[in-house]
PDB file of C-alpha atoms in Angstrom:
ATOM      1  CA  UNK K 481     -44.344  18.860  40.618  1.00 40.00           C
ATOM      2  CA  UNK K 482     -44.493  22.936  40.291  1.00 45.00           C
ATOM      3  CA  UNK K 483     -40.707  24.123  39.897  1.00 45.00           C
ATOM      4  CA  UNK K 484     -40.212  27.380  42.302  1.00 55.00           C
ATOM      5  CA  UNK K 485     -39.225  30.569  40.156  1.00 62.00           C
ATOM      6  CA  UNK K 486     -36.006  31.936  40.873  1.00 72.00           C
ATOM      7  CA  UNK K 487     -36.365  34.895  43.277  1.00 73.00           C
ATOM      8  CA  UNK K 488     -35.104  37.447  41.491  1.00 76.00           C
ATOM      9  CA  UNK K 489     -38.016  36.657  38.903  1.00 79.00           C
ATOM     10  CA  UNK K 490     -40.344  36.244  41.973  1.00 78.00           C
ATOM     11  CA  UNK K 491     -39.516  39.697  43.303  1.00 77.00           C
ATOM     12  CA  UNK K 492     -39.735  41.128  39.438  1.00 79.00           C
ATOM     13  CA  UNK K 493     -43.146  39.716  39.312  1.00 84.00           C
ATOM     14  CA  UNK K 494     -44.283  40.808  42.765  1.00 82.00           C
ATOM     15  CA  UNK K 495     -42.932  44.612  41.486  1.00 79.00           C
ATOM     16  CA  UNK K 496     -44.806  44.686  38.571  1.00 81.00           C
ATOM     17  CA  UNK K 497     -48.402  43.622  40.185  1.00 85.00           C
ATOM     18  CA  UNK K 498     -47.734  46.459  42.718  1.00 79.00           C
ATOM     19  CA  UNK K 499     -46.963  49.075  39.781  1.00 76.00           C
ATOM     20  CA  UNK K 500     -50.375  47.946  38.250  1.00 77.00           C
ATOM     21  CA  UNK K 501     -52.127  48.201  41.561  1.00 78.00           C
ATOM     22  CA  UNK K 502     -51.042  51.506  42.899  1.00 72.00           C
ATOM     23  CA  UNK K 503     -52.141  52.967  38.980  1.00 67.00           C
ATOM     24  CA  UNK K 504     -55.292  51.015  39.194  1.00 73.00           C
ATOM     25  CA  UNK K 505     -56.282  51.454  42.557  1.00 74.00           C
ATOM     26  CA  UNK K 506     -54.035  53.414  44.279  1.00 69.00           C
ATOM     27  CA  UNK K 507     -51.429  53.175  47.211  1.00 68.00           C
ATOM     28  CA  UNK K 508     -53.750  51.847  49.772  1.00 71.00           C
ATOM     29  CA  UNK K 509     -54.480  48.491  48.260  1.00 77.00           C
ATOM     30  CA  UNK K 510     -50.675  47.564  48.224  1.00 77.00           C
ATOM     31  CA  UNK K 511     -51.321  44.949  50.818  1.00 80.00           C
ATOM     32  CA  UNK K 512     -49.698  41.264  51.154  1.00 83.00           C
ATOM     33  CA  UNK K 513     -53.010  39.760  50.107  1.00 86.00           C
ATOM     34  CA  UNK K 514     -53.771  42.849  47.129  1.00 87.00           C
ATOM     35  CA  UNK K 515     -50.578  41.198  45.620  1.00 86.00           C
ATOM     36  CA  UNK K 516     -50.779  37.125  46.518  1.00 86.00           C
ATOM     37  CA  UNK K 517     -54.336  37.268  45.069  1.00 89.00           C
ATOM     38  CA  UNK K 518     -53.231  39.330  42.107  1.00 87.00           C
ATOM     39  CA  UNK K 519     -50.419  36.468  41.698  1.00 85.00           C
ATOM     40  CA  UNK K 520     -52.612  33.750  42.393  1.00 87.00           C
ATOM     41  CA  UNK K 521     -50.439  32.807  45.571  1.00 86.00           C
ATOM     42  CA  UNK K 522     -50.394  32.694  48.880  1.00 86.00           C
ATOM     43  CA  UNK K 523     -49.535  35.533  51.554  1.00 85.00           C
ATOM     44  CA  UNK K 524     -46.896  33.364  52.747  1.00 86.00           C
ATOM     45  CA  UNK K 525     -45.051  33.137  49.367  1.00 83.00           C
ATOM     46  CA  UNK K 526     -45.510  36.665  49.413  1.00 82.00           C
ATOM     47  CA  UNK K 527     -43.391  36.479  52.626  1.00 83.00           C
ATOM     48  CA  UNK K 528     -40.668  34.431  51.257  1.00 82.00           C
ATOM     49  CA  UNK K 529     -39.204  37.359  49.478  1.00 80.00           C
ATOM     50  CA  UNK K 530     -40.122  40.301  51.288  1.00 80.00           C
ATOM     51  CA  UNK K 531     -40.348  40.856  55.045  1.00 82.00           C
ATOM     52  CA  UNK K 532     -42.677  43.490  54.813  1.00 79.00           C
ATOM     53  CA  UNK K 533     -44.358  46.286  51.996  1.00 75.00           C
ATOM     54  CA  UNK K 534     -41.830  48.753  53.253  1.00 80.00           C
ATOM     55  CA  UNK K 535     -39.309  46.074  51.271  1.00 83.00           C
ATOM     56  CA  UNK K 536     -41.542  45.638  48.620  1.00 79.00           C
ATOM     57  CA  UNK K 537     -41.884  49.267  48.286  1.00 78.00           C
ATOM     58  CA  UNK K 538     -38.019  49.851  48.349  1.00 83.00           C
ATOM     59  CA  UNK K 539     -37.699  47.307  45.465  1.00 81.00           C
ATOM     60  CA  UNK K 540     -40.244  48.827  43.400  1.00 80.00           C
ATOM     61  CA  UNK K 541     -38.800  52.436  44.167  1.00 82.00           C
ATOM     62  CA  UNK K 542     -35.075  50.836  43.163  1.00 85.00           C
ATOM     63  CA  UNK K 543     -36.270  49.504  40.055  1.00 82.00           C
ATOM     64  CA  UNK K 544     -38.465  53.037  39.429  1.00 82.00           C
ATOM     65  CA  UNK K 545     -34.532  54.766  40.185  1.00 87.00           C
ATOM     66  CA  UNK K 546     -32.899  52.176  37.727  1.00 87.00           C
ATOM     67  CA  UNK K 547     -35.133  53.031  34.850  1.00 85.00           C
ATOM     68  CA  UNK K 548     -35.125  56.937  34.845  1.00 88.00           C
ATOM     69  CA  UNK K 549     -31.397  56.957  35.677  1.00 92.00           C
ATOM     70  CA  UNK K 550     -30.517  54.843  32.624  1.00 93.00           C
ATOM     71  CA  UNK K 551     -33.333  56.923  31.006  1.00 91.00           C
ATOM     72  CA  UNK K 552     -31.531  60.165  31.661  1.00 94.00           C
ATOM     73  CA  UNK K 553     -28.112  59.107  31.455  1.00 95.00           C
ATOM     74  CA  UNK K 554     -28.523  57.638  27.968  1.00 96.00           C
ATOM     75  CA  UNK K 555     -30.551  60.591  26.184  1.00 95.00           C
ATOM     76  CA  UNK K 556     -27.278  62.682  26.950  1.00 95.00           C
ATOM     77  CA  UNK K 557     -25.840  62.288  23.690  1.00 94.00           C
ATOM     78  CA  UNK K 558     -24.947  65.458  22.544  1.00 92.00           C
ATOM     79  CA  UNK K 559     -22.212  68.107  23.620  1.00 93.00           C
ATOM     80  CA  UNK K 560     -24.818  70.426  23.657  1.00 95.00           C
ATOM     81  CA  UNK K 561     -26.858  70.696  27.251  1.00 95.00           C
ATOM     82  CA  UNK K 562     -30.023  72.230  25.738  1.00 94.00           C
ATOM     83  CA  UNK K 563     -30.173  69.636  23.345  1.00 95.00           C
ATOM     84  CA  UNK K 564     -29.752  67.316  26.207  1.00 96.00           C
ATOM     85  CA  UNK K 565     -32.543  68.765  27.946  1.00 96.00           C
ATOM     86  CA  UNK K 566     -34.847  67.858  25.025  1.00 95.00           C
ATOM     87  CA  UNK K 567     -33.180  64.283  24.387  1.00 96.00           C
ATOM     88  CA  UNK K 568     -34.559  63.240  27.942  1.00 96.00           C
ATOM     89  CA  UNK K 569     -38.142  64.961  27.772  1.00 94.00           C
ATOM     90  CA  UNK K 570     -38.813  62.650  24.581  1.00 93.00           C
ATOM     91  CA  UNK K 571     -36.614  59.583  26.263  1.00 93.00           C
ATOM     92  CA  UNK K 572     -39.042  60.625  29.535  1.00 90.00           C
ATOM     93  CA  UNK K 573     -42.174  60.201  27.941  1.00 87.00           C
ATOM     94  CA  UNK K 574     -41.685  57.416  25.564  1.00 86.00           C
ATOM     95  CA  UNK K 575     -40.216  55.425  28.383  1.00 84.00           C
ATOM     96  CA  UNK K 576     -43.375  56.394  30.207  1.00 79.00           C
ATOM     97  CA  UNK K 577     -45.191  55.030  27.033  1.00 74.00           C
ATOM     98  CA  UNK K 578     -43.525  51.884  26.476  1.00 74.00           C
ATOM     99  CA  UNK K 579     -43.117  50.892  30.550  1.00 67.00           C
ATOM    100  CA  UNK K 580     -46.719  52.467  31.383  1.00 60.00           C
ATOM    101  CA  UNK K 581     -46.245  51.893  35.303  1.00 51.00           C
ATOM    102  CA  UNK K 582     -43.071  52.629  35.488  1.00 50.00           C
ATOM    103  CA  UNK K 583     -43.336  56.505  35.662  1.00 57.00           C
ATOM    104  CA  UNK K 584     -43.318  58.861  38.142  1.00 57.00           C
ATOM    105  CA  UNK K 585     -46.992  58.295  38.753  1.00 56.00           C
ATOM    106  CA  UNK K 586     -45.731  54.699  40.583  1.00 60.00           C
ATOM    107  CA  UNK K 587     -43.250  57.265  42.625  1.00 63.00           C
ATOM    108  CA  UNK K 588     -46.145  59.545  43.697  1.00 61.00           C
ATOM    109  CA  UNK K 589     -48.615  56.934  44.508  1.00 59.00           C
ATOM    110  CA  UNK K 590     -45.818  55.103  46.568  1.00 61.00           C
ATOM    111  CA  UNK K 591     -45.519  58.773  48.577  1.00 62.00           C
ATOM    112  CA  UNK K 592     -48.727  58.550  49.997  1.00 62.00           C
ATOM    113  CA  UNK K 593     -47.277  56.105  52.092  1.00 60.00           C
ATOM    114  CA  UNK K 594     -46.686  57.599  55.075  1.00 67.00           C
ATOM    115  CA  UNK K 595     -43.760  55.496  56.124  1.00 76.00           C
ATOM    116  CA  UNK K 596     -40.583  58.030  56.719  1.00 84.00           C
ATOM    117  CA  UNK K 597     -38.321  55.366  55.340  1.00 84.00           C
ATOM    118  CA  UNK K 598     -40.296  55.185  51.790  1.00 82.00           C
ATOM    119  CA  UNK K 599     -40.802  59.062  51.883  1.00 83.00           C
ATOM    120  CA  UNK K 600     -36.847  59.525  52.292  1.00 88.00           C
ATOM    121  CA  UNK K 601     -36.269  57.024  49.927  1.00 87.00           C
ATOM    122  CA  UNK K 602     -38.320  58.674  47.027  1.00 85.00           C
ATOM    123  CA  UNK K 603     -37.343  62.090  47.990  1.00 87.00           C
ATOM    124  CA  UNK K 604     -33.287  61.015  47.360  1.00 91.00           C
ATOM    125  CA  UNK K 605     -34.895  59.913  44.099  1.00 90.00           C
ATOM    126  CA  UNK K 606     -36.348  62.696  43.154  1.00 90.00           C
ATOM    127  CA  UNK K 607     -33.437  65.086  44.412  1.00 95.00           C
ATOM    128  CA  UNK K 608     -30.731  62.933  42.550  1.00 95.00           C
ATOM    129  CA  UNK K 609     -33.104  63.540  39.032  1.00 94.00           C
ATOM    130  CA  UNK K 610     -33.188  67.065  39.662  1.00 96.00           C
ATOM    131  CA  UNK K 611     -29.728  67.672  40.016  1.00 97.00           C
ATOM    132  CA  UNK K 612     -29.184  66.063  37.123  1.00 96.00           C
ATOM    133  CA  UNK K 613     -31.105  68.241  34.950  1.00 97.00           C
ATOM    134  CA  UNK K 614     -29.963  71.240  37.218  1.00 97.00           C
ATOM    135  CA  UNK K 615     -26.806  70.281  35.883  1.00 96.00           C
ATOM    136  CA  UNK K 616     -27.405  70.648  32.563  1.00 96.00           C
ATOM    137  CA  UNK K 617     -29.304  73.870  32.925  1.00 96.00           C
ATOM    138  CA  UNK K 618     -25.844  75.444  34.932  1.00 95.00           C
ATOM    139  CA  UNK K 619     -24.024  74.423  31.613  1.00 95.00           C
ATOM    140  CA  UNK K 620     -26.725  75.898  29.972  1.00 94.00           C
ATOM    141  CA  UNK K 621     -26.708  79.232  31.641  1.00 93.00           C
ATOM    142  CA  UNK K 622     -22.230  79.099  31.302  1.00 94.00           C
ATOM    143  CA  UNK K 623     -22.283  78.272  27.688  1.00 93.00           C
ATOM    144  CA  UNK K 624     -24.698  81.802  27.289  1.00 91.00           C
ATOM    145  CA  UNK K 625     -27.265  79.532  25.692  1.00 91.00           C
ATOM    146  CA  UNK K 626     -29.616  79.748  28.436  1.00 91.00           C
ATOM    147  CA  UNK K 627     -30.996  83.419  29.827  1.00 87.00           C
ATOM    148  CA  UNK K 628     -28.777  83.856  33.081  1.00 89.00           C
ATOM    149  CA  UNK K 629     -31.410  84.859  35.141  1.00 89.00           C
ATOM    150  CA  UNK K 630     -33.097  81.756  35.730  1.00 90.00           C
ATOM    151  CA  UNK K 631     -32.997  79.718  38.751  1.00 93.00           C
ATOM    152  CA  UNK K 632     -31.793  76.648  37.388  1.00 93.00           C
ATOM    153  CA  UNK K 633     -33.179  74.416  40.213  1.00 95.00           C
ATOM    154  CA  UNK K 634     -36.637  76.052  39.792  1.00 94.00           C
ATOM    155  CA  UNK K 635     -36.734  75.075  36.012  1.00 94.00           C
ATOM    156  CA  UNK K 636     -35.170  71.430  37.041  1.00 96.00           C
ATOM    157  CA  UNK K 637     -38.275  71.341  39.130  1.00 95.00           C
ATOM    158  CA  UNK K 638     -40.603  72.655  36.263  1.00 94.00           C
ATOM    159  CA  UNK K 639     -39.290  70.177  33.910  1.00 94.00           C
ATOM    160  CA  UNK K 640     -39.885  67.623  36.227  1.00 92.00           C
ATOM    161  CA  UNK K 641     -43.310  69.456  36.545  1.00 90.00           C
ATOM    162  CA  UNK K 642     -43.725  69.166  32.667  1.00 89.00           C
ATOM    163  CA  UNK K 643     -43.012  65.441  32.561  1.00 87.00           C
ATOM    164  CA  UNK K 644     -45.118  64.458  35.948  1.00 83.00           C
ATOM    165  CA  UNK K 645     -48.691  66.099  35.123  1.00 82.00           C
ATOM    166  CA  UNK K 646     -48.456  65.135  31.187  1.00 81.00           C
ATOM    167  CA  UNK K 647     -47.529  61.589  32.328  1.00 77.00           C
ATOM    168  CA  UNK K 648     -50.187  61.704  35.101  1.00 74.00           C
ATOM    169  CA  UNK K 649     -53.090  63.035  33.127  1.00 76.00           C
ATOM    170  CA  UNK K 650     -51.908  60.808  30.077  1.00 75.00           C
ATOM    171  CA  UNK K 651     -52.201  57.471  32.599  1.00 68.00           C
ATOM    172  CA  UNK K 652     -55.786  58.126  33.032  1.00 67.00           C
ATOM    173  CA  UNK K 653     -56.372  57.917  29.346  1.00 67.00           C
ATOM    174  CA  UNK K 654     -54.783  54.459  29.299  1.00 62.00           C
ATOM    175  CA  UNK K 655     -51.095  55.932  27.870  1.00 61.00           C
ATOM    176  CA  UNK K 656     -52.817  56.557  24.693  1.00 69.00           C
ATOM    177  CA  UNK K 657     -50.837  59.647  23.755  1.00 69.00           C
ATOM    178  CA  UNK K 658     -48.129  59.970  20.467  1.00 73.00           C
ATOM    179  CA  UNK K 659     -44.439  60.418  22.312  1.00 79.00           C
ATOM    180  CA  UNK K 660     -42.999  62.477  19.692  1.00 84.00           C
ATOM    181  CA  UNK K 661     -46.030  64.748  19.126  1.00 84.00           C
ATOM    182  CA  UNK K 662     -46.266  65.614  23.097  1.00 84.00           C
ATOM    183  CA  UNK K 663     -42.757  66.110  23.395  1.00 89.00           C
ATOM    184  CA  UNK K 664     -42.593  68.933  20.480  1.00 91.00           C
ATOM    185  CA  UNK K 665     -45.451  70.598  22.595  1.00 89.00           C
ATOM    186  CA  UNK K 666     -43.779  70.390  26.004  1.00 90.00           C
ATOM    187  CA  UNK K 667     -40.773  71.332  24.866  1.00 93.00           C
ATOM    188  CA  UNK K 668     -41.860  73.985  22.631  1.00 91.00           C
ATOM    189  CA  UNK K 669     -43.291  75.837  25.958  1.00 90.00           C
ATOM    190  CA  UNK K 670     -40.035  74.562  28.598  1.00 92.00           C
ATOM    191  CA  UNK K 671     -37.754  76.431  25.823  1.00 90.00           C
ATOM    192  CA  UNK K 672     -39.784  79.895  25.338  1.00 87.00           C
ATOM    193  CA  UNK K 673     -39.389  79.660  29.327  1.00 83.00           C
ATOM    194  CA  UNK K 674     -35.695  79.403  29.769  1.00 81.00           C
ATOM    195  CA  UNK K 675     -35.700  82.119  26.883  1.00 77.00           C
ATOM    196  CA  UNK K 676     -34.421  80.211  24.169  1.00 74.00           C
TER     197      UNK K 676
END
């Protein structure tokens, strides 16, 4: 007799099929049966824990949220926001290395989806990151270590920028990329912009 997985693992497995779909194939072939054939299961089991992909795509988005938030929050070690700043571009990338799907490549296929639900959902994601490091870039600019004349919420958005294409570009070549080494690089150019 086959003993039925708890849901919570369930749902954790169903979550990480649809991060390997949407970065293999895309958005579009996040469908019930996509994921119960990639499972080896039926579309009904699929059903048992989700009503719908707008549920499955809210878990997957919560879990994305979960990740980078504990990302960000625990690269802020230091008393100093600048060296903040560069503490979550490394923490950014090797998370991106180590968790491969679970990047902000997962958050843009999943805005494809033109359900205004999903779109909200990832936009309050993506607005909640950028204050954060909009944050850090107003202590930046109080503390004189950052030029004043910068719009912080710009840079938040080009740091984001920074992190999004490398991590995009680098999921094409299969993650194959040195954290450390790309992070000296990025940062490198994100500092000579905020004048540092």
């Amino acid at each position: 007799m086959q003993v039925r997985k708890s849901t919570k693992i369930r749902r954790q497995q169903i979550v990480d099929i649809i991060r390997a779909i949407i970065s293999s194939k895309g958005i579009e072939h996040v469908t019930i049966s996509e994921i119960a054939g990639e499972m080896g299961t039926t579309k009904g089991a699929i059903y048992r824990h989700f009503k719908s992909k707008r549920d499955i795509l809210r878990l997957l988005i919560d879990n994305v949220e979960e990740a980078l938030m504990d990302t960000v929050d625990n690269a802020m070690t230091d008393e100093n926001p600048i060296q903040n700043l560069n503490n979550i571009l490394l923490a950014q990338l090797t998370l991106a290395k180590n968790r491969r799907k679970t990047s902000f490549v997962v958050i843009m296929g999943a805005m494809q989806f033109s359900d205004p639900i999903i779109r909200k959902k990832i936009l309050a994601l993506i607005q909640k990151y950028l204050r954060k490091i909009e944050k850090l870039l107003l202590s930046g600019v109080k503390l004189g270590l950052i030029k004043k004349d910068i719009n912080p919420r710009i840079s938040a958005m080009a740091f984001m920028g920074l992190i999004q294409s490398t991590v995009s570009v680098w999921s094409y070549k299969d993650f194959n990329f040195v954290p450390k080494k790309m992070h000296k690089q990025l940062w490198n150019i994100y500092q000579h912009g905020l004048g540092l």
